[in-house]
Every structure is written in structure tokens, then in C-alpha cells.
mmCIF file of C-alpha atoms and ligand atoms in Angstrom:
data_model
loop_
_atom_site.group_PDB
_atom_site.id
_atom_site.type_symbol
_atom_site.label_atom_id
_atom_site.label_comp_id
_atom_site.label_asym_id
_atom_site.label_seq_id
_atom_site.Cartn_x
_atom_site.Cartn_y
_atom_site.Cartn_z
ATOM 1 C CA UNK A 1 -0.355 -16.088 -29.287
ATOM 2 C CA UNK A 2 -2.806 -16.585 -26.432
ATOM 3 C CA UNK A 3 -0.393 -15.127 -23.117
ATOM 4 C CA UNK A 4 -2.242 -15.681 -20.385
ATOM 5 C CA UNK A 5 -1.098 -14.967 -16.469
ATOM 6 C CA UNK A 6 -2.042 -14.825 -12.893
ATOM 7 C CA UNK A 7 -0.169 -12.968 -9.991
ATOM 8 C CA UNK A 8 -1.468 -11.954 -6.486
ATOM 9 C CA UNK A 9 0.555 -9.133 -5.219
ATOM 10 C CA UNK A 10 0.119 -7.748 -1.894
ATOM 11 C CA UNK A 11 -1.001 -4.617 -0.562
ATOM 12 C CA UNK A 12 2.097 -2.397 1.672
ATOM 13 C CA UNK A 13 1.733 -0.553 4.663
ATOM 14 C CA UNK A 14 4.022 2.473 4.885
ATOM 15 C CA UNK A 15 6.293 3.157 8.372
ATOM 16 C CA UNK A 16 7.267 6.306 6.895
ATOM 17 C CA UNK A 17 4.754 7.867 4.229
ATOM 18 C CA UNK A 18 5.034 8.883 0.935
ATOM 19 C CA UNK A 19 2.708 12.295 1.314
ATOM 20 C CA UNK A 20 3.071 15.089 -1.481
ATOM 21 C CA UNK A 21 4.292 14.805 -5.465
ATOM 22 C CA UNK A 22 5.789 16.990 -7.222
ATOM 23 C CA UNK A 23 4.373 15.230 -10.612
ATOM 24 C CA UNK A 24 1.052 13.233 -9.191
ATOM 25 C CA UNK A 25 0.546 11.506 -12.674
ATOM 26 C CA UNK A 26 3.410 9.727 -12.135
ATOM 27 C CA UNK A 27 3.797 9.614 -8.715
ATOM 28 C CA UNK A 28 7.228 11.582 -8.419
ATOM 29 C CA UNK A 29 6.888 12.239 -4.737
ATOM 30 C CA UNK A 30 8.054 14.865 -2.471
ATOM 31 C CA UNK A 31 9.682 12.159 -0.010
ATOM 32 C CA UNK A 32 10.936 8.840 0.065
ATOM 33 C CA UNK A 33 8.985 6.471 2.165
ATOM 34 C CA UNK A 34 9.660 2.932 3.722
ATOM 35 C CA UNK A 35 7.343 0.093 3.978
ATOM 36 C CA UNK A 36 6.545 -3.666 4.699
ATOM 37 C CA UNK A 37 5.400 -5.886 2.263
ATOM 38 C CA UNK A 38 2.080 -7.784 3.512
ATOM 39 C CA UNK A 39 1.174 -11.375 2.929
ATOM 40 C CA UNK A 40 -2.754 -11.759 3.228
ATOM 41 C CA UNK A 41 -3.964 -8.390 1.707
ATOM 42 C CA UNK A 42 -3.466 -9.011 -1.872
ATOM 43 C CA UNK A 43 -5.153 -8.271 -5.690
ATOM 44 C CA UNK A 44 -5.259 -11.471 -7.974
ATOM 45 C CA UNK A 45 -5.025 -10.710 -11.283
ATOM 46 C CA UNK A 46 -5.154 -12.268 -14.639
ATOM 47 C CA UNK A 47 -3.816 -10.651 -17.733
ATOM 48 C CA UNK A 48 -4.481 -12.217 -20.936
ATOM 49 C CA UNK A 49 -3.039 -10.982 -23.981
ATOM 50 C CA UNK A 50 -5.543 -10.828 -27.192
ATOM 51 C CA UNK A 51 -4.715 -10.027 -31.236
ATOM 52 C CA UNK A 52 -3.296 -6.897 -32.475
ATOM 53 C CA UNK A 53 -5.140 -4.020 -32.441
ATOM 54 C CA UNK A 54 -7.823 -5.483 -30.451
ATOM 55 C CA UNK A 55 -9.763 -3.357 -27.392
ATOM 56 C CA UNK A 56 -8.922 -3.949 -23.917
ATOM 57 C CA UNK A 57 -10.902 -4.747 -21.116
ATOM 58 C CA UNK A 58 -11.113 -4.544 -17.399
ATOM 59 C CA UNK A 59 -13.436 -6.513 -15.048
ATOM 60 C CA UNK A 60 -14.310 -7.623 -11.359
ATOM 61 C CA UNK A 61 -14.071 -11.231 -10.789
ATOM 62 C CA UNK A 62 -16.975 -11.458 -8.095
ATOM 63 C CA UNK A 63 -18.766 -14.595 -6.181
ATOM 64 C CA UNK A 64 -21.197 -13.979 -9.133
ATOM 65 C CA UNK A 65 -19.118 -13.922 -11.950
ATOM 66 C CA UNK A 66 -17.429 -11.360 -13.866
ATOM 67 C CA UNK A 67 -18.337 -7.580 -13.962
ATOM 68 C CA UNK A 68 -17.517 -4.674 -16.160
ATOM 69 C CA UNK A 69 -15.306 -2.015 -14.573
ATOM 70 C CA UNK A 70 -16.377 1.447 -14.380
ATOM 71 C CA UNK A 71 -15.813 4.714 -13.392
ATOM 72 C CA UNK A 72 -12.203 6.193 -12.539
ATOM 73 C CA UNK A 73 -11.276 2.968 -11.767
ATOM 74 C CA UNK A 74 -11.639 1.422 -14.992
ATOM 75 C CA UNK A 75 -10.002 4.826 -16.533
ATOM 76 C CA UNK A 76 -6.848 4.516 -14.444
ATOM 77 C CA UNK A 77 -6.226 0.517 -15.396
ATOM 78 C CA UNK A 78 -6.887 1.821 -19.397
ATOM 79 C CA UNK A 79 -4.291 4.008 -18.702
ATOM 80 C CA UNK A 80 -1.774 2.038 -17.247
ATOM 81 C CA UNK A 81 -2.750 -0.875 -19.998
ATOM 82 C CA UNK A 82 -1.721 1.452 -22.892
ATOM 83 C CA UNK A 83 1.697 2.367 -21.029
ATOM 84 C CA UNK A 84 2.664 -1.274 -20.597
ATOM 85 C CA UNK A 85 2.543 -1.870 -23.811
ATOM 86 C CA UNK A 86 3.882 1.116 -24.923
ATOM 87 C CA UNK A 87 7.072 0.163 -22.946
ATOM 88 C CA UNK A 88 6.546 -3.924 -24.198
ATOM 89 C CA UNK A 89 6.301 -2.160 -27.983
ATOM 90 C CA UNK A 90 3.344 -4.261 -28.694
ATOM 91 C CA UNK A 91 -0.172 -3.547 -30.133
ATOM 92 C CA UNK A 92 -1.771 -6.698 -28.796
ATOM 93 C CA UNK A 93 -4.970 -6.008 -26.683
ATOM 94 C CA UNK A 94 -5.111 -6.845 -22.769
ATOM 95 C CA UNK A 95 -8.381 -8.651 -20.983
ATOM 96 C CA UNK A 96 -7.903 -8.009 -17.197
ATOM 97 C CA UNK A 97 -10.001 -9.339 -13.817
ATOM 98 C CA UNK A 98 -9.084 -8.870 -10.683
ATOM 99 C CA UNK A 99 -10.229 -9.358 -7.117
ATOM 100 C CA UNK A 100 -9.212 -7.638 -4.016
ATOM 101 C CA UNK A 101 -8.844 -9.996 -0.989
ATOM 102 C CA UNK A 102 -9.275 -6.988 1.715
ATOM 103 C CA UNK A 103 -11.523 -3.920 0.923
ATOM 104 C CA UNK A 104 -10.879 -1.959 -1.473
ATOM 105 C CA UNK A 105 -10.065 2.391 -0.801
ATOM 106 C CA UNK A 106 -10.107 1.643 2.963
ATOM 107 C CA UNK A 107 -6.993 2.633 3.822
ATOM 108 C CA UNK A 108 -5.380 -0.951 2.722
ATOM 109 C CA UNK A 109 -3.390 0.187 0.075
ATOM 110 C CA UNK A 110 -5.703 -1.176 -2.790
ATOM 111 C CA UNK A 111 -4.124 0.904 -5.296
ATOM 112 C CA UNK A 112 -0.638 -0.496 -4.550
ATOM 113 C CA UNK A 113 -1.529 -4.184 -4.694
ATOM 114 C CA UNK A 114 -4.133 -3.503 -8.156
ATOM 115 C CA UNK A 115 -1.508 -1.487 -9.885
ATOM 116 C CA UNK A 116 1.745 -3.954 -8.837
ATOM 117 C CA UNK A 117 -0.576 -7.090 -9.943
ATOM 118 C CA UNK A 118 -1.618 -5.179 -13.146
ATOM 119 C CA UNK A 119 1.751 -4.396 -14.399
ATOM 120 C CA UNK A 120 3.447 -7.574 -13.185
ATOM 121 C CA UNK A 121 0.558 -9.777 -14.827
ATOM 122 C CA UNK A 122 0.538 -7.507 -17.955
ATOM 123 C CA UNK A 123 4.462 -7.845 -18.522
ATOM 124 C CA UNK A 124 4.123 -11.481 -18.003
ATOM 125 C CA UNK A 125 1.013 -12.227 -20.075
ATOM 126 C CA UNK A 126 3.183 -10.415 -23.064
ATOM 127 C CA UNK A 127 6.285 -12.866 -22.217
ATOM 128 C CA UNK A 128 8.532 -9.700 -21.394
ATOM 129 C CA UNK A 129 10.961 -10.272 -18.581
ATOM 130 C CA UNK A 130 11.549 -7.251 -16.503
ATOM 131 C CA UNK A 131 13.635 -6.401 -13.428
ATOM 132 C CA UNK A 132 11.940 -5.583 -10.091
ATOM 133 C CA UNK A 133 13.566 -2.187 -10.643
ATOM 134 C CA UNK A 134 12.060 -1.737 -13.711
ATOM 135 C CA UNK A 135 8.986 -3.129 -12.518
ATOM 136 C CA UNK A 136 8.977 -0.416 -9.860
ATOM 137 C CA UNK A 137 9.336 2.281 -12.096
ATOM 138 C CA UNK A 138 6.350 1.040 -13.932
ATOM 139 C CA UNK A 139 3.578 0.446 -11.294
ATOM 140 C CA UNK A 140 4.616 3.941 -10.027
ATOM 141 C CA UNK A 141 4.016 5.457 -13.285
ATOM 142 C CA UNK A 142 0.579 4.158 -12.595
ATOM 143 C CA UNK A 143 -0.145 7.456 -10.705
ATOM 144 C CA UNK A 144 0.125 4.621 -7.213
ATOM 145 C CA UNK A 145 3.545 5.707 -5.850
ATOM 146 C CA UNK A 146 2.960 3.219 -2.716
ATOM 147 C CA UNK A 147 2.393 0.545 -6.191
ATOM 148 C CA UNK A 148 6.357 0.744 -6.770
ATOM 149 C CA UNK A 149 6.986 -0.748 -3.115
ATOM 150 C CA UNK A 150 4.801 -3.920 -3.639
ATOM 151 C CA UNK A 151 6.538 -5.245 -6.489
ATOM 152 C CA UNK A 152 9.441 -5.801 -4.226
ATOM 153 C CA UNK A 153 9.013 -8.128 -1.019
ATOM 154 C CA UNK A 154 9.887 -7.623 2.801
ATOM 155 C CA UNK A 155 11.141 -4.287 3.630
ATOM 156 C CA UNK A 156 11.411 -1.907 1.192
ATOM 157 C CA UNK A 157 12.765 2.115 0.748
ATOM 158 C CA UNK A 158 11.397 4.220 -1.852
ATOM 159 C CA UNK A 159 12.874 6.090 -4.145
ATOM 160 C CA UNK A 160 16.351 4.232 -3.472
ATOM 161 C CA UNK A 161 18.707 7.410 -2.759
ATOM 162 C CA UNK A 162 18.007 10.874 -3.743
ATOM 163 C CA UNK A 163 17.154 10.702 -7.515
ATOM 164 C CA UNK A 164 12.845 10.740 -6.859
ATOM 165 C CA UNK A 165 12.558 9.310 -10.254
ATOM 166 C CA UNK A 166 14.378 6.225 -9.175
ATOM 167 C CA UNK A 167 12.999 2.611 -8.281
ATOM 168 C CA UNK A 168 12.489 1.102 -4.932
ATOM 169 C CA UNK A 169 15.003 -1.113 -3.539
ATOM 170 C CA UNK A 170 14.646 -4.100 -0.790
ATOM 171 C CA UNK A 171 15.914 -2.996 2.601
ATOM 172 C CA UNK A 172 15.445 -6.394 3.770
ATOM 173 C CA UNK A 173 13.594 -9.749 2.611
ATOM 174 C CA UNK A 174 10.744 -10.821 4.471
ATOM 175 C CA UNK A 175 12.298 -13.536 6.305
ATOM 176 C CA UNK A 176 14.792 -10.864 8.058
ATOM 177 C CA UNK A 177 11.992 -10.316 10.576
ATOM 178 C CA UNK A 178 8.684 -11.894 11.141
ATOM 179 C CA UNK A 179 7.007 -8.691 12.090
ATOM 180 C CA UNK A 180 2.808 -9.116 11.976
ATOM 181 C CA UNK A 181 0.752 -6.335 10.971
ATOM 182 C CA UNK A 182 -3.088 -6.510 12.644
ATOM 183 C CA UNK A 183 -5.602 -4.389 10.621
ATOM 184 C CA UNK A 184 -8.561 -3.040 12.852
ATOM 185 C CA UNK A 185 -11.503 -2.637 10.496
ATOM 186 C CA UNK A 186 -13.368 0.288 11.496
ATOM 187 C CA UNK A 187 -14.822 1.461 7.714
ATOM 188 C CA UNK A 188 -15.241 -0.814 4.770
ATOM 189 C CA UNK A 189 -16.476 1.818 2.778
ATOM 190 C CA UNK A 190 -14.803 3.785 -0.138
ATOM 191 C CA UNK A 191 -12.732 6.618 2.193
ATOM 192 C CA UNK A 192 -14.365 10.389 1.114
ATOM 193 C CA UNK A 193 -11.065 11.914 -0.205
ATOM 194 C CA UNK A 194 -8.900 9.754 -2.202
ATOM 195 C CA UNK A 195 -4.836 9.854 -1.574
ATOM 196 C CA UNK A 196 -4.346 11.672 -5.184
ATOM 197 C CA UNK A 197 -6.570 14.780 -3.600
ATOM 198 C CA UNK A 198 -4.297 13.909 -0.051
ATOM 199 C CA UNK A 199 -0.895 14.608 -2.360
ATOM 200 C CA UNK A 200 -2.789 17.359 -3.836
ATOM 201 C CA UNK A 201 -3.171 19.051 -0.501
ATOM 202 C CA UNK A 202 -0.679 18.615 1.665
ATOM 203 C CA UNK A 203 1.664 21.283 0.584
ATOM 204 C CA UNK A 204 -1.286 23.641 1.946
ATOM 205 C CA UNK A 205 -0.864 22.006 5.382
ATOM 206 C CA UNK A 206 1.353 24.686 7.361
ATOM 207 C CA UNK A 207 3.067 21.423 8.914
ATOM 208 C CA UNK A 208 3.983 19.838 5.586
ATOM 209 C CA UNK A 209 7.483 21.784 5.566
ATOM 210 C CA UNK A 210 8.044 20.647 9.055
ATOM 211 C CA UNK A 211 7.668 17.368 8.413
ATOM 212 C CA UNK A 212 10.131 17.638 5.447
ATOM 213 C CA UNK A 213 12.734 18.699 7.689
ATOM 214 C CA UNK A 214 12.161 15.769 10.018
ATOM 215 C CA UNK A 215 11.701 12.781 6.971
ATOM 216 C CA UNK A 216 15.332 11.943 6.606
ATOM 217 C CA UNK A 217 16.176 11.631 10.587
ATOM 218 C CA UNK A 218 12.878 9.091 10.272
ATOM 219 C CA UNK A 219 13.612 7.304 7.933
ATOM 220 C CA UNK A 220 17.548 6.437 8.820
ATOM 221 C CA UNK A 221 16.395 5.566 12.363
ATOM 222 C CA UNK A 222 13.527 2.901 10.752
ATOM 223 C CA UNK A 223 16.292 1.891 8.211
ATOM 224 C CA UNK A 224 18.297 0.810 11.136
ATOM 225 C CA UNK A 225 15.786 -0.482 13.772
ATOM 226 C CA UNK A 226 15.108 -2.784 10.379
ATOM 227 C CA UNK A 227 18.292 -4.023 10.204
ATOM 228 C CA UNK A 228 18.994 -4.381 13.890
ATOM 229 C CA UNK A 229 15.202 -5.815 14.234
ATOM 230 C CA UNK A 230 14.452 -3.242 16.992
ATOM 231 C CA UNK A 231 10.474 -2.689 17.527
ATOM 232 C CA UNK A 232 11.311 -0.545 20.365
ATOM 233 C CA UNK A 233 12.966 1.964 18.340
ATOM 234 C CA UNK A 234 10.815 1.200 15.119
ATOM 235 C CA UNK A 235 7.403 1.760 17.002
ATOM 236 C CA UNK A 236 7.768 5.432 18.117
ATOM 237 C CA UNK A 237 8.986 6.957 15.003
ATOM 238 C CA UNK A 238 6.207 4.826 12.835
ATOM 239 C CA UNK A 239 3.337 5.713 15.145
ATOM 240 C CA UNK A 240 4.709 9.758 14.966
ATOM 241 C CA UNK A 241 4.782 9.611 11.508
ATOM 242 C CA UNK A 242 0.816 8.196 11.041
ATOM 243 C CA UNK A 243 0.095 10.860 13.036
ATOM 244 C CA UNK A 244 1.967 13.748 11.568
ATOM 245 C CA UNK A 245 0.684 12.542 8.297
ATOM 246 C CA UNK A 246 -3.134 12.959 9.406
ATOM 247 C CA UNK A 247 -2.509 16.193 11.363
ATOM 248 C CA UNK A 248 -1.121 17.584 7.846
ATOM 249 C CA UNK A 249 -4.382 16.201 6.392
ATOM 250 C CA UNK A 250 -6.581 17.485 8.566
ATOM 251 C CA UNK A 251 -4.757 20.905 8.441
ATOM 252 C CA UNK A 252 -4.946 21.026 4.787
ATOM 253 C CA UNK A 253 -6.836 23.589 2.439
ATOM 254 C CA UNK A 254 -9.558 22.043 2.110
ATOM 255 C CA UNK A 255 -9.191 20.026 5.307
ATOM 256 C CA UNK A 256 -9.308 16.058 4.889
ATOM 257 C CA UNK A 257 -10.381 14.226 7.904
ATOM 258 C CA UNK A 258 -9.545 9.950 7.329
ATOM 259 C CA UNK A 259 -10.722 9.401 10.987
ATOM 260 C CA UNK A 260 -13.914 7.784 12.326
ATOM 261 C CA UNK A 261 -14.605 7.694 16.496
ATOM 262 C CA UNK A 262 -13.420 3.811 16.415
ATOM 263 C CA UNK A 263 -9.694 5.141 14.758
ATOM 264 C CA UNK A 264 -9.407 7.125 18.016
ATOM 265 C CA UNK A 265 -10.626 4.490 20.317
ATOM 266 C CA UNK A 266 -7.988 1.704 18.759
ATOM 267 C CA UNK A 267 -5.295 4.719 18.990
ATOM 268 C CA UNK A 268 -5.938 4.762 22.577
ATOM 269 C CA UNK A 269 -6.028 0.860 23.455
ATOM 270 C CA UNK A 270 -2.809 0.412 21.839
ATOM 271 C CA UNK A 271 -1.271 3.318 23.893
ATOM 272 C CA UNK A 272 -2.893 1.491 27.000
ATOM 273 C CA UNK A 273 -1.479 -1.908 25.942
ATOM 274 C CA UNK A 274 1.872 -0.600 26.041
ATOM 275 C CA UNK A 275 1.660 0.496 29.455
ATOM 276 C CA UNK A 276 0.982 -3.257 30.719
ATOM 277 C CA UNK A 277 4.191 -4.193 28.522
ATOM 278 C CA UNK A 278 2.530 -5.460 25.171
ATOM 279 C CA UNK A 279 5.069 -4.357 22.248
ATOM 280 C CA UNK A 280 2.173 -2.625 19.664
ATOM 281 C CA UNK A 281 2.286 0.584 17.429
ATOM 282 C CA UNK A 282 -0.253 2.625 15.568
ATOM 283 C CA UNK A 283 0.247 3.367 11.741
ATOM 284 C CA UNK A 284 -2.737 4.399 9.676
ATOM 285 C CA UNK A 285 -2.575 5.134 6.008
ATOM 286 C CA UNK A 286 -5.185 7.662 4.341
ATOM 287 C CA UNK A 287 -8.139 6.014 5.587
ATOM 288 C CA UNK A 288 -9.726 4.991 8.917
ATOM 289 C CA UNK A 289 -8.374 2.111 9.662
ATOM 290 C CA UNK A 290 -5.724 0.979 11.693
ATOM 291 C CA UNK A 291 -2.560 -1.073 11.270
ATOM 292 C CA UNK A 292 -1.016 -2.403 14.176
ATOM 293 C CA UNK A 293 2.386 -3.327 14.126
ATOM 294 C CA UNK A 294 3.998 -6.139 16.672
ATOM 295 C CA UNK A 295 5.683 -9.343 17.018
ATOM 296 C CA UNK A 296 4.528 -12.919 16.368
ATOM 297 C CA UNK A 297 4.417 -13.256 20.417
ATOM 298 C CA UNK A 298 1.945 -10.191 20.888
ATOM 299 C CA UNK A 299 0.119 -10.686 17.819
ATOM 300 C CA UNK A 300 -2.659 -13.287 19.253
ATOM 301 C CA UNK A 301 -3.041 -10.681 22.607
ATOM 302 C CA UNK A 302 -3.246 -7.319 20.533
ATOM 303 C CA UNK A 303 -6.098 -8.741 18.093
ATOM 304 C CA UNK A 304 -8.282 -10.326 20.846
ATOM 305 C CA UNK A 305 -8.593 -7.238 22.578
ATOM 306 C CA UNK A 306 -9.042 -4.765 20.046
ATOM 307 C CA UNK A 307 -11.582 -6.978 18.109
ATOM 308 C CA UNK A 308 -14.054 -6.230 21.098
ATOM 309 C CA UNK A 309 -13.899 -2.366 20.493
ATOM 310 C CA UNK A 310 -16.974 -0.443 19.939
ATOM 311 C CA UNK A 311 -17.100 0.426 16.099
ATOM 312 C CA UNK A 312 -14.442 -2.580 15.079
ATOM 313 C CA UNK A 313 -16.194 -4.827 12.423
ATOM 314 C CA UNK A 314 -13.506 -7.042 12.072
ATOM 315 C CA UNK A 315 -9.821 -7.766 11.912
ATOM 316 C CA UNK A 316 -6.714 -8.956 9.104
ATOM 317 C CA UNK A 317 -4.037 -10.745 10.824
ATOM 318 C CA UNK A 318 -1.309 -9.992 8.571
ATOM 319 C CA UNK A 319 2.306 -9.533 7.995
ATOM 320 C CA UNK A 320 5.211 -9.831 6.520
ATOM 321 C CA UNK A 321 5.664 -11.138 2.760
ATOM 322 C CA UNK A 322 7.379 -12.233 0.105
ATOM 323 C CA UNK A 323 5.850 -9.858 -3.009
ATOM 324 C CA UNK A 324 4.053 -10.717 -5.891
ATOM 325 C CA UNK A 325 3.739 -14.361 -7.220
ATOM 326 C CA UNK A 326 2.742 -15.907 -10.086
ATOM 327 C CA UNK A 327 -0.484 -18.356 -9.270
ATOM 328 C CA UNK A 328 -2.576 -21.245 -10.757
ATOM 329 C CA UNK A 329 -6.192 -20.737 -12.064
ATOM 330 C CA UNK A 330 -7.409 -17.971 -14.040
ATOM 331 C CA UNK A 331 -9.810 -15.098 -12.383
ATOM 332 C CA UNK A 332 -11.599 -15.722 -16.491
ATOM 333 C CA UNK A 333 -12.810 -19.189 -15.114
ATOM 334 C CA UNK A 334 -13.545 -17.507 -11.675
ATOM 335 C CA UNK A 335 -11.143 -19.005 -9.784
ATOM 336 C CA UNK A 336 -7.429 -18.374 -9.122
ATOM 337 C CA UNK A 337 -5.313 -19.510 -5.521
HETATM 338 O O1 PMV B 401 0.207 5.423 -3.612
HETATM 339 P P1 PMV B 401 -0.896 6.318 -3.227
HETATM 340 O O2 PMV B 401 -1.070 7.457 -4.188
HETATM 341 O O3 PMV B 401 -2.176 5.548 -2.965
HETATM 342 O O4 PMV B 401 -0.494 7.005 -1.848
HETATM 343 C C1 PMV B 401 -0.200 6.297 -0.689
HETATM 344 C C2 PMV B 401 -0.349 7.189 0.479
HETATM 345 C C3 PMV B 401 -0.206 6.510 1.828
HETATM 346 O O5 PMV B 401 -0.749 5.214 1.807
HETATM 347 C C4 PMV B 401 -0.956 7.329 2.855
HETATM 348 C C5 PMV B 401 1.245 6.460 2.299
HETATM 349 C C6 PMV B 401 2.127 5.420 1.677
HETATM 350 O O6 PMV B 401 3.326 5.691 1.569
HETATM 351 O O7 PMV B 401 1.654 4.310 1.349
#
């Protein structure tokens, strides 16, 4: 009776956002959204399962050892613990660590990766096979909508069709197109407003409807520059969309601002890259940092030169992945790979 497993699943980065819920506790959002699936950004978890009846617990796995969970943090994995199982039908207890590769509330999508490693490790821990549809539905009942993307690998549309209720489906798998994503550090630090108070506001944005009206023409034009593997036609509408997402933020009651001087300056040197030909587009998430989106050719180019910006601290080459899989090790014995 001693279920034990270990997933990494990755962290997403949204082309068109999901902004706005009409249920936030469970993440029943206001628009569908499209993402990529990322590769190097991802939470390793362990889930083991423990006796009937028994308490669960949540920890950090650290360089150090392991470390009790607190906070709202600890609350929300409690919470999504005692749904799991609810849905298994079980009243075993669950022991969870987990480790973020990237930092965490930054604007990386930690939420997504923690919650789609949580419920993927918990179903497998408790031996109970699940479909990545249902395993969407799940980490988005987390209260992480961006979670049900990054159960799923490559490129992936969520809700699939009009029913907001309804799972996420794969556009395309990852090895459709090698697209890399470079992440400019400018903040490590926990962002001020979470993205549950950034739902909560943006219907008080006066540009929130707007953007409504303009969300399905978006997200047909990235569903096809996917298939067709078109950056040129990709890039505008993803780099438009970041930015109509943080004007609604910052025009919100109370007004959020994600930004730090560094966001504006890495904003800028992508715009000027362009002009000398380089293929690279801006999308931020709710945080400071920046994502920059580009081929395998430009990749090397594009993260040179924006490493040596004022204010950037460092830089994640990532990209393009494959979704959450099962590993070897346990985060218990402090290590997993
Ligand atoms: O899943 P949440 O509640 O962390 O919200 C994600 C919000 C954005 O990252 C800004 C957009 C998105 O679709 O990932």
C-alpha cells in the first residue's frame, strides 16, 4: 500500500491569455487561451500515498533538506489534495515535496507547473489512470486555469471549443515546431499582486470588453500560424496580446502594475532587433519578466544581447516540450532527475 511517484511537469507560457473568470475557484475563465508547453521550467514532485485516514503533508525539497509549507501556498495544495481524492474515492493520506526549477510567482507560470505535477503525481501515487482530458479538468479545478494547459504537451488551446468548463486539447505536439522561448530575468521576487487578484480585476479595466471582442480573431490567426509554423504571423498578434493584457492591468480598479524599468528596456531591444531582421517577440505573463519567443536559428543572437541589459539578472533558454513525465528518484530522499 505504499504508492509512491515522481513527475516534473513544466511551466506554459500563454500566446493568447487566459485573463478574467467567471468562477475563480475553479478557474472557469472568461476566454480561452493558447499556449506552449516549456521544457526546462518545470516543478518535480513526489506524491506518496500513506494509510487511511492519515494527515497530509506538503513540503519544499531544498539544497538543505526538506521544509514545511506554509502560508496560502500550503492552503491551496491541501485543497487540491482533498479534491483528488475525492475524485480517486479514497481516504488514504498524501505526503507531497516539490521543487521549482525556475522562480517561483515571477511571472513563470509556477502555479501551472505545481498544480499539473500535483495532480498528475497524486493520481499516479493512488494507481488511478486518468485521461489528459480529465487530467485537465482537474489541475484547473486547482483554482490555476493556465495548470489545465501543462498537463498536455506542445501547443495547446484552452477550453477546447465553447463549453468554458471543458478540458484543454493539443493543437499540436511539441515536435510540430521547435520554437525556443528565452526568459529575461528582470525580478526573482514574489510579483506584488498575484494572478487570482489580476482575474479579480480585470472586468474593472474599461479595455477588458474590448479585448473580448478581439480574443476569437487572435486566437484563430495563432491557431493557424501554429499549424502553418508561421512566426511572422504568430509574433504580432502574441506580442499585442502581452500588451493588451498589462494595459487592462494597469487600468484596473485598483490598478496592478507587473512592470519593472528592465521589462521596458527588453520590450524595446526586441523591437530594435527586429529592425536588423532578427525574428523575436515579446510575451509577458503577470509578472515582470519577459518571454521571448523565436526560432532555434535566432535563439543564441537574441539571448546574448539581451543578457547585457541593465536590470537583467539572468536568462532561461527554453522551449518547446513534451508535458509532464514520470521521473526516477524521490524529492523524500532529496533527489529526483
Ligand atoms: O492560471 P493562473 O490563475 O495563474 O493565471 C494565468 C494568467 C496568465 O499567466 C497571465 C495568462 C495565462 O494564460 O497563462
Amino acid at each position: 500500500m505504499s504508492g509512491e511517484c515522481t513527475v516534473a511537469a513544466p511551466a506554459n507560457i500563454a500566446f493568447i491569455k487566459y485573463w478574467g473568470a467567471t468562477d475563480l475557484e475553479q478557474a472557469i475563465p472568461c476566454n480561452a487561451s493558447i499556449s506552449m508547453t516549456l521544457r526546462e521550467c518545470v516543478s518535480r514532485t513526489t506524491v506518496r500515498a500513506l494509510g487511511a485516514g492519515v494527515a497530509d503533508e506538503v513540503w519544499h525539497a531544498t539544497d538543505t533538506g526538506l521544509r514545511a509549507a506554509d502560508g496560502a501556498f500550503r492552503d491551496r495544495a491541501l485543497a487540491h489534495l482533498a479534491r483528488l481524492r475525492a475524485w480517486a474515492g479514497t481516504d488514504r493520506g498524501l505526503a507531497v515535496a516539490t521543487r521549482n526549477s525556475f522562480p517561483a510567482d515571477a511571472g513563470i507560470a509556477s502555479s501551472a507547473a505545481g498544480f499539473a505535477a500535483l495532480t498528475v503525481a497524486t493520481l499516479g501515487a493512488l494507481e488511478i489512470d486518468a485521461t489528459p482530458q480529465e487530467l485537465s479538468i482537474l489541475a484547473r479545478r486547482s483554482g490555476s486555469g493556465s495548470a489545465s494547459r501543462s498537463v498536455m504537451g506542445g501547443y495547446v488551446r484552452w477550453p477546447d471549443g465553447d463549453d468554458a468548463e471543458a478540458p484543454a486539447r493539443q493543437l499540436a505536439p511539441a515536435a510540430h515546431w521547435d520554437l525556443r522561448d528565452v526568459v529575461v530575468l528582470v525580478q526573482t521576487g514574489a510579483k506584488g499582486v498575484s494572478s487570482l487578484d489580476g482575474h479579480r480585476r480585470a472586468a474593472s479595466s474599461p479595455h477588458y470588453e474590448r479585448r473580448q471582442t478581439l480574443t476569437p480573431g487572435r486566437l484563430a490567426t495563432v491557431s493557424d500560424a501554429i499549424a502553418a509554423r508561421d512566426l511572422d504571423r504568430l509574433g504580432p498578434v502574441i506580442e499585442e496580446d502581452a500588451i493588451e493584457l498589462h494595459l487592462i492591468a494597469m487600468s484596473s480598479n485598483p490598478a496592478i502594475f507587473y512592470w519593472c524599468p528592465a521589462t521596458l528596456r527588453v520590450l524595446e531591444a526586441v523591437r530594435q532587433m527586429r529592425r536588423r531582421g532578427i525574428e523575436a517577440w515579446s510575451t509577458m505573463d503577470a509578472g515582470a519578466n519577459v518571454h521571448v519567443i523565436c526560432s532555434p536559428a535566432a535563439e543564441e543572437a537574441v539571448a546574448a544581447e539581451l543578457e547585457e541589459l541593465d536590470g537583467v539578472y539572468g536568462i532561461i533558454r527554453d522551449g518547446v516540450g513534451e508535458g509532464p513525465q514520470a521521473i526516477v528518484g524521490s524529492l523524500f530522499d532529496g533527489a529526483a532527475s
